[in-house]
Short mmCIF file of C-alpha atoms (C1' of nucleotides) in Angstrom, two decimals:
data_model
loop_
_atom_site.label_atom_id
_atom_site.label_comp_id
_atom_site.label_asym_id
_atom_site.label_seq_id
_atom_site.Cartn_x
_atom_site.Cartn_y
_atom_site.Cartn_z
CA MET A 559 -41.98 85.31 -11.68
CA THR A 560 -39.85 88.38 -12.90
CA SER A 561 -41.61 91.23 -13.00
CA ALA A 562 -41.84 93.52 -15.79
CA ALA A 563 -41.66 96.95 -14.69
CA SER A 564 -39.60 96.14 -11.17
CA ARG A 565 -36.24 96.07 -12.93
CA PRO A 566 -34.26 97.41 -15.72
CA PRO A 567 -35.03 95.46 -19.02
CA VAL A 568 -32.60 92.71 -20.21
CA ARG A 569 -30.67 93.85 -22.67
CA LEU A 570 -29.98 91.72 -26.04
CA LEU A 571 -27.60 91.20 -28.76
CA LEU A 572 -29.08 89.02 -31.61
CA ALA A 573 -26.48 87.52 -34.13
CA ASP A 574 -27.96 85.04 -36.80
CA ASP A 575 -26.71 85.64 -40.50
CA GLU A 576 -30.36 85.05 -42.08
CA HIS A 577 -31.94 88.23 -42.09
CA LEU A 578 -35.33 86.86 -42.33
CA ILE A 579 -34.95 84.97 -38.74
CA ARG A 580 -33.11 87.78 -37.01
CA GLY A 581 -35.60 90.41 -37.87
CA ALA A 582 -38.50 88.09 -37.12
CA LEU A 583 -36.83 87.07 -33.91
CA ALA A 584 -36.32 90.71 -32.71
CA ALA A 585 -39.54 91.69 -33.44
CA LEU A 586 -41.12 88.75 -31.40
CA LEU A 587 -38.85 89.30 -28.71
CA ALA A 588 -39.44 92.96 -28.43
CA LEU A 589 -43.10 91.68 -27.52
CA GLU A 590 -41.75 90.59 -24.02
CA ASP A 591 -41.83 93.86 -21.83
CA ASP A 592 -38.65 92.93 -19.88
CA LEU A 593 -36.50 92.11 -23.33
CA VAL A 594 -34.89 94.81 -25.44
CA VAL A 595 -32.78 94.14 -28.15
CA VAL A 596 -30.06 96.58 -28.41
CA ALA A 597 -28.16 94.87 -31.24
CA GLU A 598 -28.11 92.88 -34.06
CA ALA A 599 -25.29 91.26 -36.18
CA ALA A 600 -25.23 89.18 -39.19
CA THR A 601 -21.70 87.50 -38.86
CA GLY A 602 -19.26 86.36 -36.20
CA PRO A 603 -16.73 89.08 -36.19
CA GLU A 604 -19.99 91.76 -36.65
CA ALA A 605 -21.41 90.03 -33.33
CA LEU A 606 -18.41 90.56 -31.51
CA ALA A 607 -17.79 94.22 -32.55
CA MET A 608 -21.61 95.00 -31.66
CA ALA A 609 -21.12 93.49 -28.18
CA ARG A 610 -18.20 95.58 -27.46
CA ALA A 611 -19.98 98.65 -28.58
CA HIS A 612 -23.45 97.57 -27.04
CA MET A 613 -22.61 95.59 -23.94
CA PRO A 614 -25.73 93.69 -23.80
CA ASP A 615 -26.71 91.43 -20.93
CA VAL A 616 -27.66 88.02 -23.26
CA ALA A 617 -25.88 87.26 -26.50
CA VAL A 618 -28.13 85.05 -28.33
CA LEU A 619 -26.07 83.67 -31.10
CA ASP A 620 -26.70 81.33 -34.35
CA LEU A 621 -24.27 78.43 -33.94
CA GLN A 622 -23.35 78.83 -37.74
CA MET A 623 -22.63 81.74 -39.14
CA PRO A 624 -20.14 83.29 -41.79
CA GLY A 625 -16.57 84.66 -40.33
CA ALA A 626 -16.71 82.89 -36.97
CA ASP A 627 -19.29 80.39 -35.69
CA GLY A 628 -21.45 80.73 -32.40
CA VAL A 629 -18.63 78.94 -30.13
CA ARG A 630 -15.86 80.98 -31.13
CA VAL A 631 -17.58 83.97 -30.51
CA ALA A 632 -18.83 82.91 -27.38
CA THR A 633 -15.14 82.30 -26.04
CA SER A 634 -14.02 85.82 -27.43
CA LEU A 635 -16.78 86.86 -25.69
CA ARG A 636 -16.01 85.61 -22.52
CA ALA A 637 -12.83 87.15 -22.06
CA ASP A 638 -13.88 90.56 -23.30
CA LEU A 639 -17.37 90.81 -21.48
CA PRO A 640 -17.45 88.41 -18.86
CA GLY A 641 -20.61 89.52 -17.70
CA CYS A 642 -22.51 89.19 -20.76
CA LYS A 643 -24.10 85.45 -20.69
CA VAL A 644 -24.34 83.78 -23.85
CA LEU A 645 -27.26 81.63 -25.45
CA ILE A 646 -26.72 79.56 -28.57
CA VAL A 647 -29.46 78.90 -30.92
CA THR A 648 -29.24 75.92 -33.33
CA SER A 649 -30.84 74.13 -36.56
CA HIS A 650 -28.65 71.21 -36.64
CA GLY A 651 -27.73 70.21 -32.96
CA ARG A 652 -24.91 67.59 -33.35
CA PRO A 653 -23.78 66.05 -29.97
CA GLY A 654 -19.84 67.58 -30.24
CA HIS A 655 -20.95 71.02 -30.61
CA LEU A 656 -22.88 71.28 -27.35
CA LYS A 657 -19.68 69.76 -25.36
CA ARG A 658 -17.60 72.72 -27.15
CA ALA A 659 -20.13 74.98 -26.36
CA LEU A 660 -20.25 74.22 -22.98
CA GLU A 661 -16.54 74.55 -22.69
CA ALA A 662 -16.53 77.82 -24.32
CA GLY A 663 -18.48 78.69 -21.02
CA VAL A 664 -21.72 79.31 -23.03
CA ARG A 665 -24.73 79.41 -20.75
CA GLY A 666 -27.57 77.83 -22.64
CA PHE A 667 -27.95 76.04 -26.12
CA VAL A 668 -31.56 75.49 -27.57
CA PRO A 669 -32.60 74.07 -30.99
CA LYS A 670 -34.31 76.31 -33.29
CA THR A 671 -37.65 74.38 -32.91
CA VAL A 672 -38.37 75.69 -29.69
CA SER A 673 -41.16 78.37 -29.74
CA ALA A 674 -40.05 82.11 -29.29
CA GLN A 675 -42.41 82.13 -25.91
CA ARG A 676 -40.10 79.39 -24.48
CA LEU A 677 -36.93 81.13 -25.94
CA ALA A 678 -38.06 84.58 -23.94
CA GLU A 679 -38.44 82.26 -20.96
CA ILE A 680 -34.90 80.76 -21.46
CA ILE A 681 -33.44 84.22 -22.03
CA ARG A 682 -34.59 85.25 -18.37
CA THR A 683 -33.12 81.76 -16.61
CA VAL A 684 -29.96 82.74 -18.56
CA HIS A 685 -30.23 86.29 -17.69
CA ALA A 686 -30.47 85.07 -13.97
CA GLY A 687 -27.23 83.29 -14.10
CA ASN A 688 -28.89 79.85 -14.56
CA ARG A 689 -27.51 77.36 -17.06
CA TYR A 690 -30.26 76.10 -19.52
CA VAL A 691 -29.80 73.10 -22.07
CA ASP A 692 -32.39 71.43 -24.45
CA PRO A 693 -33.27 67.69 -22.74
CA GLU A 694 -33.05 66.08 -26.02
CA LEU A 695 -29.70 67.62 -27.67
CA ALA A 696 -28.22 66.85 -24.01
CA ALA A 697 -29.44 63.18 -23.95
CA ASP A 698 -28.15 62.87 -27.44
CA ALA A 699 -24.57 64.31 -26.57
CA ILE A 700 -24.37 61.84 -23.44
CA SER A 701 -25.41 59.10 -25.33
CA ALA A 702 -23.10 59.92 -27.88
CA GLY A 703 -20.28 60.25 -25.44
CA ASP A 704 -16.78 61.39 -25.64
CA SER A 705 -14.61 61.41 -29.09
CA PRO A 706 -12.29 58.18 -28.59
CA LEU A 707 -10.19 59.47 -31.30
CA THR A 708 -6.76 60.95 -30.05
CA GLU A 709 -5.79 64.85 -31.05
CA ARG A 710 -3.63 63.53 -34.30
CA GLU A 711 -6.15 60.83 -35.01
CA THR A 712 -8.84 63.87 -35.07
CA GLU A 713 -6.63 66.01 -37.19
CA ILE A 714 -5.84 63.40 -39.95
CA LEU A 715 -9.80 62.55 -40.00
CA GLU A 716 -10.27 66.29 -40.55
CA TYR A 717 -7.81 66.22 -43.11
CA ALA A 718 -9.25 63.58 -45.01
CA ALA A 719 -12.87 65.00 -44.93
CA ASP A 720 -13.06 66.60 -48.37
CA GLY A 721 -11.91 62.95 -49.70
CA SER A 722 -8.39 63.99 -50.30
CA PRO A 723 -6.05 61.05 -51.42
CA VAL A 724 -3.56 59.76 -48.90
CA ALA A 725 -0.64 61.66 -50.29
CA GLU A 726 -2.18 64.93 -50.17
CA ILE A 727 -3.12 64.39 -46.50
CA ALA A 728 0.41 63.17 -45.62
CA GLU A 729 1.53 66.44 -47.42
CA ARG A 730 -0.73 68.90 -45.57
CA ALA A 731 -0.15 67.30 -42.10
CA ALA A 732 4.06 66.99 -42.50
CA LEU A 733 3.83 63.32 -41.86
CA SER A 734 4.73 60.36 -43.80
CA GLN A 735 2.19 58.46 -46.05
CA GLY A 736 2.40 55.32 -43.68
CA THR A 737 1.75 57.11 -40.48
CA VAL A 738 -1.36 58.60 -42.19
CA ARG A 739 -2.26 55.53 -43.01
CA ASN A 740 -2.08 54.20 -39.48
CA TYR A 741 -3.88 57.09 -37.93
CA LEU A 742 -6.45 56.31 -40.27
CA SER A 743 -6.61 52.66 -39.77
CA SER A 744 -6.96 53.18 -35.84
CA ALA A 745 -9.62 56.04 -36.38
CA VAL A 746 -11.75 53.67 -38.73
CA SER A 747 -11.48 50.80 -36.31
CA LYS A 748 -12.12 52.90 -33.39
CA LEU A 749 -15.29 54.12 -34.97
CA GLY A 750 -16.38 51.05 -36.28
CA ALA A 751 -16.39 52.21 -39.91
CA GLU A 752 -16.17 50.39 -43.11
CA ASN A 753 -13.45 52.83 -44.40
CA ARG A 754 -12.00 56.33 -43.84
CA HIS A 755 -15.31 58.09 -45.76
CA ALA A 756 -17.74 56.71 -43.74
CA ALA A 757 -15.51 57.25 -40.62
CA VAL A 758 -15.37 60.91 -41.58
CA ARG A 759 -19.36 61.03 -41.76
CA LEU A 760 -19.66 59.19 -38.21
CA ALA A 761 -17.20 61.71 -36.53
CA ARG A 762 -19.19 64.44 -38.39
CA GLU A 763 -22.76 62.91 -37.00
CA ARG A 764 -21.38 62.85 -33.63
CA GLY A 765 -19.61 66.02 -33.73
CA TRP A 766 -16.31 65.04 -33.16
CA VAL A 767 -14.90 66.74 -36.20
CA MET B 334 -49.06 99.13 -55.44
CA THR B 335 -51.46 96.61 -54.21
CA SER B 336 -53.88 98.37 -52.10
CA ALA B 337 -54.74 96.38 -49.03
CA ALA B 338 -58.50 97.27 -48.74
CA SER B 339 -59.51 96.91 -52.29
CA ARG B 340 -59.32 92.82 -52.43
CA PRO B 341 -59.53 89.94 -50.24
CA PRO B 342 -56.09 89.01 -48.43
CA VAL B 343 -53.54 86.71 -49.64
CA ARG B 344 -53.90 83.43 -48.04
CA LEU B 345 -50.67 81.84 -46.91
CA LEU B 346 -49.45 78.42 -45.67
CA LEU B 347 -46.04 78.56 -43.92
CA ALA B 348 -43.97 75.21 -43.39
CA ASP B 349 -40.60 75.07 -41.66
CA ASP B 350 -39.42 72.41 -39.15
CA GLU B 351 -38.06 75.38 -37.08
CA HIS B 352 -40.68 76.43 -34.75
CA LEU B 353 -38.53 79.59 -33.78
CA ILE B 354 -38.74 80.99 -37.32
CA ARG B 355 -41.96 79.90 -38.47
CA GLY B 356 -43.74 81.50 -35.69
CA ALA B 357 -41.72 84.59 -35.81
CA LEU B 358 -42.39 84.53 -39.80
CA ALA B 359 -46.15 84.44 -39.23
CA ALA B 360 -45.96 87.28 -36.80
CA LEU B 361 -44.10 89.43 -39.39
CA LEU B 362 -46.21 88.72 -41.93
CA ALA B 363 -49.34 88.94 -40.38
CA LEU B 364 -48.51 92.90 -39.91
CA GLU B 365 -48.86 93.15 -43.67
CA ASP B 366 -52.81 93.61 -44.21
CA ASP B 367 -53.23 92.45 -47.25
CA LEU B 368 -51.30 88.81 -46.11
CA VAL B 369 -53.15 86.07 -43.83
CA VAL B 370 -51.31 83.05 -42.48
CA VAL B 371 -53.85 80.10 -42.66
CA ALA B 372 -52.02 77.13 -41.84
CA GLU B 373 -48.44 76.09 -40.43
CA ALA B 374 -46.90 73.10 -40.75
CA ALA B 375 -43.47 71.76 -39.18
CA THR B 376 -42.89 68.82 -41.79
CA GLY B 377 -43.13 67.89 -45.81
CA PRO B 378 -46.20 65.74 -45.14
CA GLU B 379 -47.89 67.98 -42.57
CA ALA B 380 -47.46 70.42 -45.25
CA LEU B 381 -49.10 68.74 -47.63
CA ALA B 382 -52.28 67.78 -45.59
CA MET B 383 -52.49 71.52 -44.26
CA ALA B 384 -52.34 72.87 -47.71
CA ARG B 385 -55.57 70.28 -48.92
CA ALA B 386 -57.50 71.46 -45.95
CA HIS B 387 -56.91 74.91 -46.06
CA MET B 388 -56.34 75.64 -49.83
CA PRO B 389 -54.17 78.60 -49.33
CA ASP B 390 -53.38 80.90 -52.26
CA VAL B 391 -49.41 80.71 -51.65
CA ALA B 392 -47.49 78.19 -49.92
CA VAL B 393 -44.06 79.35 -48.25
CA LEU B 394 -42.06 76.30 -47.71
CA ASP B 395 -38.84 75.55 -46.30
CA LEU B 396 -36.33 73.94 -48.66
CA GLN B 397 -35.32 71.64 -45.79
CA MET B 398 -37.90 69.57 -43.65
CA PRO B 399 -38.53 66.18 -42.15
CA GLY B 400 -40.36 63.78 -44.24
CA ALA B 401 -40.15 65.42 -47.53
CA ASP B 402 -38.50 68.49 -48.85
CA GLY B 403 -39.86 71.53 -50.32
CA VAL B 404 -39.26 70.56 -53.89
CA ARG B 405 -41.08 67.19 -53.04
CA VAL B 406 -43.82 69.14 -51.57
CA ALA B 407 -44.16 71.40 -54.26
CA THR B 408 -44.38 68.63 -56.73
CA SER B 409 -47.46 67.02 -55.12
CA LEU B 410 -48.89 70.41 -54.35
CA ARG B 411 -48.90 71.09 -58.15
CA ALA B 412 -50.77 68.26 -58.71
CA ASP B 413 -53.24 68.44 -55.76
CA LEU B 414 -53.71 72.42 -55.86
CA PRO B 415 -53.00 74.01 -59.62
CA GLY B 416 -54.15 77.10 -58.11
CA CYS B 417 -51.62 77.31 -55.30
CA LYS B 418 -48.48 79.27 -55.89
CA VAL B 419 -45.10 77.90 -54.08
CA LEU B 420 -42.42 79.70 -52.88
CA ILE B 421 -39.32 78.36 -51.57
CA VAL B 422 -37.38 79.82 -48.92
CA THR B 423 -33.71 78.06 -48.01
CA SER B 424 -30.92 78.60 -45.99
CA HIS B 425 -28.27 77.11 -47.69
CA GLY B 426 -29.11 77.58 -51.83
CA ARG B 427 -27.17 75.05 -53.96
CA PRO B 428 -27.40 75.68 -57.27
CA GLY B 429 -28.77 72.33 -58.58
CA HIS B 430 -32.09 72.79 -56.00
CA LEU B 431 -32.99 76.04 -57.74
CA LYS B 432 -33.22 74.05 -61.02
CA ARG B 433 -34.96 71.10 -59.23
CA ALA B 434 -37.19 73.64 -57.71
CA LEU B 435 -38.44 75.25 -61.04
CA GLU B 436 -38.78 72.26 -62.95
CA ALA B 437 -41.34 71.13 -60.18
CA GLY B 438 -43.33 74.58 -60.80
CA VAL B 439 -42.04 76.80 -57.79
CA ARG B 440 -42.67 80.31 -58.45
CA GLY B 441 -40.54 81.76 -56.12
CA PHE B 442 -36.83 80.87 -54.54
CA VAL B 443 -35.10 83.07 -52.05
CA PRO B 444 -32.85 82.70 -49.62
CA LYS B 445 -33.55 83.32 -45.67
CA THR B 446 -31.03 86.33 -46.04
CA VAL B 447 -33.88 88.60 -47.40
CA SER B 448 -35.89 91.07 -44.96
CA ALA B 449 -39.49 90.16 -44.19
CA GLN B 450 -40.24 93.24 -45.80
CA ARG B 451 -38.88 92.17 -48.79
CA LEU B 452 -40.51 88.55 -48.47
CA ALA B 453 -44.01 90.53 -48.25
CA GLU B 454 -43.30 92.07 -51.52
CA ILE B 455 -41.99 88.54 -53.11
CA ILE B 456 -45.02 86.77 -51.81
CA ARG B 457 -47.72 89.71 -53.60
CA THR B 458 -45.25 89.10 -56.78
CA VAL B 459 -45.81 85.30 -56.74
CA HIS B 460 -49.43 85.56 -56.15
CA ALA B 461 -49.82 88.22 -59.08
CA GLY B 462 -48.60 85.33 -61.21
CA ASN B 463 -45.27 86.23 -61.60
CA ARG B 464 -42.10 84.50 -60.87
CA TYR B 465 -38.96 85.70 -58.47
CA VAL B 466 -35.82 83.97 -58.43
CA ASP B 467 -33.02 85.54 -56.00
CA PRO B 468 -30.42 87.18 -58.17
CA GLU B 469 -27.46 85.75 -56.70
CA LEU B 470 -29.07 82.07 -56.47
CA ALA B 471 -29.78 82.48 -60.21
CA ALA B 472 -26.41 83.45 -61.03
CA ASP B 473 -24.72 80.74 -59.28
CA ALA B 474 -27.10 78.37 -60.74
CA ILE B 475 -26.30 79.46 -64.22
CA SER B 476 -22.40 79.44 -63.35
CA ALA B 477 -22.59 76.04 -62.07
CA GLY B 478 -24.50 74.91 -65.06
CA ASP B 479 -26.40 71.34 -65.77
CA SER B 480 -25.29 68.19 -64.34
CA PRO B 481 -22.86 66.53 -66.80
CA LEU B 482 -23.75 63.03 -65.29
CA THR B 483 -26.27 60.79 -66.53
CA GLU B 484 -29.42 59.62 -64.51
CA ARG B 485 -27.69 56.26 -63.68
CA GLU B 486 -24.29 57.95 -62.34
CA THR B 487 -26.37 60.10 -60.18
CA GLU B 488 -27.90 57.03 -58.73
CA ILE B 489 -24.85 55.24 -57.90
CA LEU B 490 -22.93 58.45 -56.94
CA GLU B 491 -25.79 59.01 -54.35
CA TYR B 492 -25.31 55.18 -52.99
CA ALA B 493 -21.75 56.39 -52.71
CA ALA B 494 -22.33 59.44 -50.66
CA ASP B 495 -22.04 57.53 -47.00
CA GLY B 496 -19.07 56.31 -47.93
CA SER B 497 -20.23 52.80 -48.28
CA PRO B 498 -17.82 50.20 -50.26
CA VAL B 499 -18.15 49.22 -53.96
CA ALA B 500 -19.57 45.77 -52.94
CA GLU B 501 -22.40 47.36 -50.98
CA ILE B 502 -23.45 49.79 -53.58
CA ALA B 503 -23.90 47.37 -56.25
CA GLU B 504 -26.02 45.19 -53.81
CA ARG B 505 -28.26 48.03 -53.32
CA ALA B 506 -28.41 49.14 -56.76
CA ALA B 507 -28.47 45.46 -58.18
CA LEU B 508 -25.61 45.67 -60.42
CA SER B 509 -22.52 44.03 -60.72
CA GLN B 510 -19.42 45.61 -59.24
CA GLY B 511 -17.72 45.95 -62.18
CA THR B 512 -20.18 48.29 -63.27
CA VAL B 513 -20.62 50.42 -60.55
CA ARG B 514 -17.17 51.02 -60.85
CA ASN B 515 -17.64 51.72 -64.12
CA TYR B 516 -20.27 54.52 -63.46
CA LEU B 517 -17.99 55.82 -60.64
CA SER B 518 -15.29 56.17 -62.86
CA SER B 519 -17.03 57.95 -65.44
CA ALA B 520 -18.87 60.20 -62.99
CA VAL B 521 -15.38 60.86 -61.18
CA SER B 522 -13.65 62.02 -64.62
CA LYS B 523 -16.48 64.17 -65.49
CA LEU B 524 -16.57 66.10 -62.41
CA GLY B 525 -12.59 66.41 -62.56
CA ALA B 526 -12.57 64.49 -59.16
CA GLU B 527 -9.61 62.66 -57.39
CA ASN B 528 -11.63 60.08 -56.35
CA ARG B 529 -15.36 59.21 -55.88
CA HIS B 530 -15.64 60.87 -52.51
CA ALA B 531 -14.31 64.05 -53.51
CA ALA B 532 -16.75 63.67 -56.66
CA VAL B 533 -19.63 63.39 -54.14
CA ARG B 534 -18.40 66.15 -52.29
CA LEU B 535 -18.50 67.95 -55.64
CA ALA B 536 -21.73 67.06 -56.81
CA ARG B 537 -23.14 68.20 -53.44
CA GLU B 538 -21.88 71.28 -53.45
CA ARG B 539 -23.34 72.03 -57.03
CA GLY B 540 -26.39 70.59 -56.03
CA TRP B 541 -26.22 67.41 -58.53
CA VAL B 542 -27.18 64.86 -55.97
"C1'" DG C 400 12.16 53.33 -12.81
"C1'" DT C 401 9.18 50.30 -15.20
"C1'" DG C 402 5.30 50.81 -17.72
"C1'" DC C 403 1.41 52.42 -20.40
"C1'" DC C 404 0.41 55.95 -23.96
"C1'" DG C 405 0.37 58.47 -27.73
"C1'" DT C 406 3.40 59.95 -31.76
"C1'" DT C 407 6.34 58.66 -35.68
"C1'" DC C 408 8.55 55.56 -38.84
"C1'" DT C 409 9.27 51.52 -41.84
"C1'" DG C 410 8.07 47.49 -44.51
"C1'" DA C 411 5.18 43.84 -46.39
"C1'" DC C 412 0.80 42.12 -47.38
"C1'" DA C 413 -4.07 41.33 -49.09
"C1'" DT C 414 -8.05 43.94 -50.54
"C1'" DT C 415 -10.03 47.91 -52.77
"C1'" DT C 416 -10.10 51.14 -55.79
"C1'" DG C 417 -9.65 53.10 -60.38
"C1'" DT C 418 -9.05 52.58 -65.34
"C1'" DC C 419 -9.31 50.46 -69.76
"C1'" DA C 420 -10.56 47.87 -73.57
"C1'" DT C 421 -14.38 45.44 -75.47
"C1'" DG C 422 -18.90 43.61 -75.82
"C1'" DG C 423 -23.93 43.33 -76.35
"C1'" DG C 424 -28.48 45.31 -76.46
"C1'" DG C 425 -32.11 49.04 -76.60
"C1'" DA C 426 -33.63 54.10 -77.43
"C1'" DG C 427 -33.49 57.89 -80.34
"C1'" DT C 428 -31.76 60.95 -84.17
"C1'" DG C 429 -30.22 61.94 -88.83
"C1'" DC D 1192 -30.38 51.95 -91.91
"C1'" DA D 1193 -26.31 53.73 -89.91
"C1'" DC D 1194 -24.63 56.55 -85.71
"C1'" DT D 1195 -24.82 57.70 -81.15
"C1'" DC D 1196 -25.65 57.76 -76.57
"C1'" DC D 1197 -26.97 55.27 -72.53
"C1'" DC D 1198 -27.20 51.20 -70.05
"C1'" DC D 1199 -25.19 46.74 -68.31
"C1'" DA D 1200 -21.48 43.48 -68.12
"C1'" DT D 1201 -16.71 40.92 -68.14
"C1'" DG D 1202 -11.87 40.76 -67.62
"C1'" DA D 1203 -7.06 42.34 -66.50
"C1'" DC D 1204 -3.91 45.71 -64.87
"C1'" DA D 1205 -2.49 49.62 -62.37
"C1'" DA D 1206 -2.72 52.31 -58.29
"C1'" DA D 1207 -4.34 53.53 -53.62
"C1'" DT D 1208 -5.99 51.90 -49.45
"C1'" DG D 1209 -6.33 49.10 -45.07
"C1'" DT D 1210 -4.13 46.18 -42.00
"C1'" DC D 1211 -0.32 44.38 -39.23
"C1'" DA D 1212 4.04 43.48 -37.08
"C1'" DG D 1213 7.90 45.77 -35.38
"C1'" DA D 1214 10.76 49.59 -33.41
"C1'" DA D 1215 12.43 54.31 -31.70
"C1'" DC D 1216 11.28 58.15 -28.58
"C1'" DG D 1217 8.89 61.03 -25.37
"C1'" DG D 1218 5.82 62.06 -21.33
"C1'" DC D 1219 3.09 60.58 -17.24
"C1'" DA D 1220 1.62 57.80 -13.61
"C1'" DC D 1221 2.60 54.84 -9.86
#
DNA sequence: GTGCCGTTCTGACATTTGTCATGGGGAGTG
DNA sequence: CACTCCCCATGACAAATGTCAGAACGGCAC
């Protein structure tokens, strides 16, 4: 389809905190005639700075990076470089992440289980202005559906995520203990969990926190 | 140091569930004259089968894989192929994993933040019969120290990891509820946590579960 | 404007949990 | 052989948590 010699190559930014993966990826993508890696980054902020400096056509971002995760970088990038398409790659594809990513204007979302060959094709797809979402991740996201929790319930559940007692959560959220317990109770029943700790785990699995 | 042409190349097994990483890694390591990738695997059991079939000199294993993790594969491998050196690569280097790995006879332990160049050197080091442990991970492991928990306490804490109530844990462990609570109580106080859920989190961070 | 929903609180109650004292049995060490 | 440590258990008490009813306020929709 895309003839390599006929048009200028696609300029890529690669961001992943794992040097091993980033370097290897750069090497593999460089084998494709129509792709060229113009910048690499190991952290969220670094990715942002590199993008501003090198103006890539497509940014390939890892979902989990120190500093700022891929989705946050994508959000900033959309404001700064509207022409730059964002493609997220991830190891652990939780359903909620996909939704957040799409809301942030991300054009592609793939697990790291794809081959480099396939990734190159997807980069071209995204560069051409189309979207690409891994079918399996998409199915998971659809079956998991939207979070049934209200904003407040989600917030309180997040405060509960590290196992803090109610008193501490109440203090951090500036609420009374009774209110906190009510929110947790409703969150637990909405998620069908046995207690708030299991609820946290469930919400995590579905990507709702 | 190691002259490439003077001796037969080091035969490698690569195991990682992320196709992207595995393929890229294989390509990069293939650039080294004295290294040759003879087998690849995406899961623990597959890695084991591949190792038996191809008898590699060095097995490069991801710590987290479906089926059986890198350390478990290493344990089986030591029994089956004593001549095969095991090198573990990991994204999230929790202190306890390193200890477990060394006990399983693993010869090298490195984070994925190293470069491919460096990895190649480490593979040679390991193949030569030496050990290599990433200095930073080693420092973490030393500062985290040994688990203060007894075998039973650890086991019960693991059952508690998904937020199950005591009754369920007692049933799964075939213990009385009182006993379970006693174990949890002592685990919590040993770890200096506020409750068992925070204790689980702490033990996870230190790699003791 | 009436009703619905989310937020916030209080108070009361049942259940779960954490803690402690105490006891017996087995394994290992001095 | 006494001592210590881990395993397993029971019972009792205190504290934390889960659940429910009720009630006030603001926003949004019809």
